[in-house]
mmCIF file of C-alpha atoms in Angstrom:
data_model
loop_
_atom_site.group_PDB
_atom_site.id
_atom_site.type_symbol
_atom_site.label_atom_id
_atom_site.label_comp_id
_atom_site.label_asym_id
_atom_site.label_seq_id
_atom_site.Cartn_x
_atom_site.Cartn_y
_atom_site.Cartn_z
ATOM 1 C CA MET A 29 19.774 -28.013 29.242
ATOM 2 C CA LYS A 30 20.690 -24.570 27.827
ATOM 3 C CA THR A 31 21.895 -26.223 24.610
ATOM 4 C CA ILE A 32 18.606 -28.080 24.136
ATOM 5 C CA THR A 33 16.556 -24.961 24.920
ATOM 6 C CA GLY A 34 18.662 -22.886 22.527
ATOM 7 C CA PHE A 35 18.347 -25.510 19.816
ATOM 8 C CA LEU A 36 14.552 -25.699 20.241
ATOM 9 C CA GLY A 37 14.370 -21.894 20.063
ATOM 10 C CA MET A 38 16.331 -21.934 16.800
ATOM 11 C CA LEU A 39 13.987 -24.579 15.383
ATOM 12 C CA LEU A 40 10.943 -22.504 16.332
ATOM 13 C CA LEU A 41 12.419 -19.416 14.657
ATOM 14 C CA ALA A 42 13.302 -21.424 11.576
ATOM 15 C CA GLY A 43 9.778 -22.855 11.512
ATOM 16 C CA TYR A 44 8.273 -19.357 11.747
ATOM 17 C CA ALA A 45 10.502 -18.076 8.950
ATOM 18 C CA TYR A 46 9.479 -21.096 6.869
ATOM 19 C CA CYS A 47 5.759 -20.437 7.481
ATOM 20 C CA GLN A 48 6.019 -16.835 6.334
ATOM 21 C CA TYR A 49 7.791 -16.932 2.992
ATOM 22 C CA ILE A 50 9.430 -13.609 2.124
ATOM 23 C CA PRO A 51 10.003 -13.237 -1.623
ATOM 24 C CA PRO A 52 13.468 -12.184 -2.831
ATOM 25 C CA LYS A 53 14.241 -8.473 -2.774
ATOM 26 C CA GLU A 54 14.528 -8.286 -6.576
ATOM 27 C CA TRP A 55 11.067 -9.834 -7.057
ATOM 28 C CA GLN A 56 9.546 -7.483 -4.486
ATOM 29 C CA ILE A 57 11.032 -4.467 -6.268
ATOM 30 C CA LYS A 58 9.987 -5.703 -9.718
ATOM 31 C CA THR A 59 6.387 -6.349 -8.706
ATOM 32 C CA ALA A 60 6.076 -3.203 -6.549
ATOM 33 C CA LEU A 61 7.093 -1.104 -9.543
ATOM 34 C CA MET A 62 4.150 -2.503 -11.526
ATOM 35 C CA ALA A 63 1.963 -0.060 -9.563
ATOM 36 C CA VAL A 64 4.124 2.937 -10.552
ATOM 37 C CA PRO A 65 3.345 4.880 -13.735
ATOM 38 C CA GLU A 66 5.972 3.793 -16.264
ATOM 39 C CA GLU A 67 7.702 7.175 -16.569
ATOM 40 C CA TYR A 68 8.491 7.135 -12.814
ATOM 41 C CA ARG A 69 9.612 3.503 -12.373
ATOM 42 C CA ASP A 70 13.378 3.899 -12.841
ATOM 43 C CA ALA A 71 13.832 6.254 -9.890
ATOM 44 C CA ALA A 72 10.937 5.402 -7.536
ATOM 45 C CA LYS A 73 11.648 4.526 -3.922
ATOM 46 C CA VAL A 74 10.539 0.999 -2.950
ATOM 47 C CA TYR A 75 9.478 -0.279 0.454
ATOM 48 C CA GLY A 76 9.152 -3.990 1.126
ATOM 49 C CA TYR A 77 10.143 -6.702 3.575
ATOM 50 C CA ASP A 78 13.454 -8.109 4.755
ATOM 51 C CA ALA A 79 14.173 -11.820 5.332
ATOM 52 C CA MET A 80 12.539 -11.670 8.779
ATOM 53 C CA GLY A 81 9.387 -9.973 7.470
ATOM 54 C CA ASN A 82 10.237 -6.512 8.772
ATOM 55 C CA PHE A 83 9.062 -3.505 6.741
ATOM 56 C CA THR A 84 12.114 -1.802 5.237
ATOM 57 C CA THR A 85 13.450 0.275 2.364
ATOM 58 C CA LEU A 86 14.407 -2.043 -0.501
ATOM 59 C CA ARG A 87 15.573 0.712 -2.848
ATOM 60 C CA GLU A 88 16.128 4.426 -2.435
ATOM 61 C CA GLY A 89 14.552 6.713 -4.998
ATOM 62 C CA ASN A 90 14.791 10.289 -6.151
ATOM 63 C CA ASN A 91 11.546 11.129 -7.928
ATOM 64 C CA ALA A 92 7.907 11.749 -7.034
ATOM 65 C CA TYR A 93 6.873 8.117 -6.409
ATOM 66 C CA ILE A 94 7.081 5.619 -3.569
ATOM 67 C CA ALA A 95 6.145 1.975 -4.207
ATOM 68 C CA LEU A 96 5.027 -0.647 -1.694
ATOM 69 C CA ALA A 97 5.801 -4.319 -2.263
ATOM 70 C CA ASP A 98 3.171 -6.967 -1.610
ATOM 71 C CA ASN A 99 2.745 -7.713 2.095
ATOM 72 C CA PRO A 100 3.707 -11.408 2.470
ATOM 73 C CA SER A 101 1.349 -11.818 5.432
ATOM 74 C CA ASN A 102 -1.677 -11.051 3.225
ATOM 75 C CA GLU A 103 -3.211 -13.862 1.201
ATOM 76 C CA ASN A 104 -3.958 -11.817 -1.932
ATOM 77 C CA PHE A 105 -1.296 -10.124 -4.056
ATOM 78 C CA SER A 106 -1.438 -6.324 -4.037
ATOM 79 C CA THR A 107 1.169 -3.617 -4.516
ATOM 80 C CA ALA A 108 0.705 0.134 -4.437
ATOM 81 C CA ALA A 109 2.472 3.335 -5.358
ATOM 82 C CA TYR A 110 1.812 6.892 -4.285
ATOM 83 C CA HIS A 111 3.061 10.420 -4.712
ATOM 84 C CA LYS A 112 5.738 11.266 -2.138
ATOM 85 C CA SER A 113 3.574 14.058 -0.685
ATOM 86 C CA LEU A 114 1.381 11.289 0.816
ATOM 87 C CA GLU A 115 4.297 9.757 2.761
ATOM 88 C CA PRO A 116 3.511 11.419 6.141
ATOM 89 C CA PHE A 117 -0.099 10.187 5.877
ATOM 90 C CA MET A 118 0.955 6.678 4.833
ATOM 91 C CA ALA A 119 3.748 6.459 7.418
ATOM 92 C CA ARG A 120 1.347 7.510 10.173
ATOM 93 C CA GLY A 121 -1.081 4.783 9.114
ATOM 94 C CA ARG A 122 1.677 2.159 9.243
ATOM 95 C CA GLU A 123 2.712 3.400 12.678
ATOM 96 C CA LEU A 124 -0.826 3.235 14.057
ATOM 97 C CA ARG A 125 -1.448 -0.252 12.604
ATOM 98 C CA ALA A 126 1.830 -1.436 14.172
ATOM 99 C CA GLU A 127 0.407 -0.245 17.504
ATOM 100 C CA GLY A 128 -2.566 -2.570 16.936
ATOM 101 C CA LYS A 129 -5.117 0.063 15.909
ATOM 102 C CA ASP A 130 -7.975 -1.093 13.676
ATOM 103 C CA PHE A 131 -9.224 0.660 10.519
ATOM 104 C CA LYS A 132 -11.695 2.936 12.334
ATOM 105 C CA GLN A 133 -9.145 3.954 14.968
ATOM 106 C CA VAL A 134 -6.539 4.752 12.303
ATOM 107 C CA PHE A 135 -9.116 6.729 10.333
ATOM 108 C CA ASP A 136 -10.296 8.726 13.377
ATOM 109 C CA ILE A 137 -6.787 9.482 14.656
ATOM 110 C CA ARG A 138 -5.533 10.666 11.268
ATOM 111 C CA GLU A 139 -8.743 12.669 10.715
ATOM 112 C CA ALA A 140 -8.196 14.539 13.989
ATOM 113 C CA GLU A 141 -4.480 15.044 13.317
ATOM 114 C CA VAL A 142 -5.064 16.406 9.803
ATOM 115 C CA ARG A 143 -7.819 18.746 11.028
ATOM 116 C CA ASP A 144 -5.551 19.953 13.868
ATOM 117 C CA GLY A 145 -2.674 20.584 11.454
ATOM 118 C CA LYS A 146 -0.471 17.952 13.133
ATOM 119 C CA LEU A 147 -0.448 15.614 10.125
ATOM 120 C CA PRO A 148 0.277 17.182 6.728
ATOM 121 C CA MET A 149 -1.951 16.167 3.854
ATOM 122 C CA PRO A 150 -1.427 17.337 0.269
ATOM 123 C CA GLU A 151 -4.157 19.252 -1.543
ATOM 124 C CA ARG A 152 -4.224 16.392 -4.061
ATOM 125 C CA ALA A 153 -2.089 13.340 -4.715
ATOM 126 C CA THR A 154 -2.350 10.039 -6.547
ATOM 127 C CA LEU A 155 -2.223 6.457 -5.306
ATOM 128 C CA CYS A 156 -2.139 3.490 -7.715
ATOM 129 C CA VAL A 157 -3.079 -0.040 -6.626
ATOM 130 C CA PHE A 158 -1.905 -3.048 -8.662
ATOM 131 C CA THR A 159 -3.404 -6.492 -8.066
ATOM 132 C CA GLY A 160 -3.265 -9.885 -9.739
ATOM 133 C CA THR A 161 -2.531 -13.535 -9.127
ATOM 134 C CA VAL A 162 1.005 -14.837 -8.612
ATOM 135 C CA GLU A 163 1.848 -17.777 -10.873
ATOM 136 C CA LYS A 164 3.472 -20.177 -8.377
ATOM 137 C CA GLU A 165 5.904 -21.785 -10.839
ATOM 138 C CA THR A 166 7.217 -18.605 -12.485
ATOM 139 C CA GLY A 167 6.473 -15.776 -10.044
ATOM 140 C CA GLU A 168 4.811 -13.874 -12.898
ATOM 141 C CA ILE A 169 1.653 -11.869 -12.240
ATOM 142 C CA LYS A 170 -1.439 -13.138 -14.034
ATOM 143 C CA ASP A 171 -4.673 -11.147 -14.497
ATOM 144 C CA PRO A 172 -3.021 -7.790 -13.708
ATOM 145 C CA TYR A 173 -5.336 -4.965 -12.698
ATOM 146 C CA LEU A 174 -4.505 -1.337 -11.927
ATOM 147 C CA ARG A 175 -6.890 1.097 -10.273
ATOM 148 C CA TYR A 176 -6.370 4.699 -9.264
ATOM 149 C CA VAL A 177 -7.125 6.860 -6.261
ATOM 150 C CA VAL A 178 -6.763 10.652 -6.243
ATOM 151 C CA TYR A 179 -6.781 12.105 -2.729
ATOM 152 C CA ILE A 180 -8.454 15.507 -2.427
ATOM 153 C CA PRO A 181 -8.923 16.058 1.313
ATOM 154 C CA PHE A 182 -12.305 17.341 2.493
ATOM 155 C CA ALA A 183 -13.807 17.344 -1.005
ATOM 156 C CA THR A 184 -17.515 16.627 -1.279
ATOM 157 C CA GLY A 185 -19.873 15.594 -4.030
ATOM 158 C CA GLU A 186 -21.019 19.196 -4.222
ATOM 159 C CA SER A 187 -17.474 20.605 -4.509
ATOM 160 C CA THR A 188 -16.439 18.134 -7.219
ATOM 161 C CA GLY A 189 -19.645 17.238 -9.028
ATOM 162 C CA LEU A 190 -18.828 13.552 -8.530
ATOM 163 C CA PRO A 191 -21.216 10.899 -7.244
ATOM 164 C CA THR A 192 -20.469 9.677 -3.720
ATOM 165 C CA THR A 193 -21.556 6.081 -4.244
ATOM 166 C CA PRO A 194 -19.783 3.357 -6.264
ATOM 167 C CA THR A 195 -20.327 3.574 -9.992
ATOM 168 C CA PRO A 196 -19.884 1.130 -12.878
ATOM 169 C CA PRO A 197 -16.256 0.304 -13.770
ATOM 170 C CA GLY A 198 -14.570 3.175 -15.565
ATOM 171 C CA HIS A 199 -16.701 5.848 -13.914
ATOM 172 C CA ALA A 200 -15.105 8.032 -11.242
ATOM 173 C CA TRP A 201 -16.740 8.533 -7.856
ATOM 174 C CA LEU A 202 -15.824 10.207 -4.548
ATOM 175 C CA MET A 203 -15.192 7.986 -1.515
ATOM 176 C CA ASP A 204 -15.078 9.283 2.089
ATOM 177 C CA PRO A 205 -16.442 12.721 1.108
ATOM 178 C CA GLY A 206 -15.913 15.578 3.540
ATOM 179 C CA THR A 207 -13.050 13.835 5.363
ATOM 180 C CA HIS A 208 -9.259 14.041 5.285
ATOM 181 C CA ARG A 209 -9.338 10.812 3.268
ATOM 182 C CA ALA A 210 -11.735 12.016 0.535
ATOM 183 C CA HIS A 211 -10.562 10.492 -2.722
ATOM 184 C CA ILE A 212 -11.671 9.927 -6.271
ATOM 185 C CA MET A 213 -11.905 6.232 -7.104
ATOM 186 C CA ILE A 214 -11.145 5.282 -10.707
ATOM 187 C CA SER A 215 -11.554 1.574 -11.439
ATOM 188 C CA PRO A 216 -11.155 0.778 -15.137
ATOM 189 C CA PRO A 217 -13.201 -2.129 -16.495
ATOM 190 C CA LYS A 218 -11.333 -5.424 -16.147
ATOM 191 C CA SER A 219 -10.258 -7.056 -19.382
ATOM 192 C CA ASN A 220 -11.509 -10.551 -20.098
#
């Protein structure tokens, strides 16, 4: 009986692993680095996912950037890269989401922790988000698109002179004004 139960357990695990395809480490690193400004790519740290889908360090780095590989549990392809000064903020978000917190809970907890001085937040730092469509046969990224976010905690429209509502592509605007997560959104026009 133990042998049959053990065998069924192994089949279930194998079936789960099959359902959640984890791309090879090299592909994760290559595509994560697409979000990093070119001059920082060679020495950026890269986070991604191991064969079981666990979040892990895929490559150590020694410069100002940290890259995130595409999350295989999300349907759409998206990688990101950010200045290392944002790591405490990003790590805290990952920790809270792992605890099952939703977007609003994560936002409110980090807001309180930044205001209380428990969570460090840089005066300004950049995040780059790279999206596209994965070509199934080749693994290449089609229709690549890169947008930029510049965090400037607690900035307002008045303190920056920026609009606080979405603007046409290519025009900067301030999202989440007055909060720890205030950031300038820069979304270049998409090429046809």
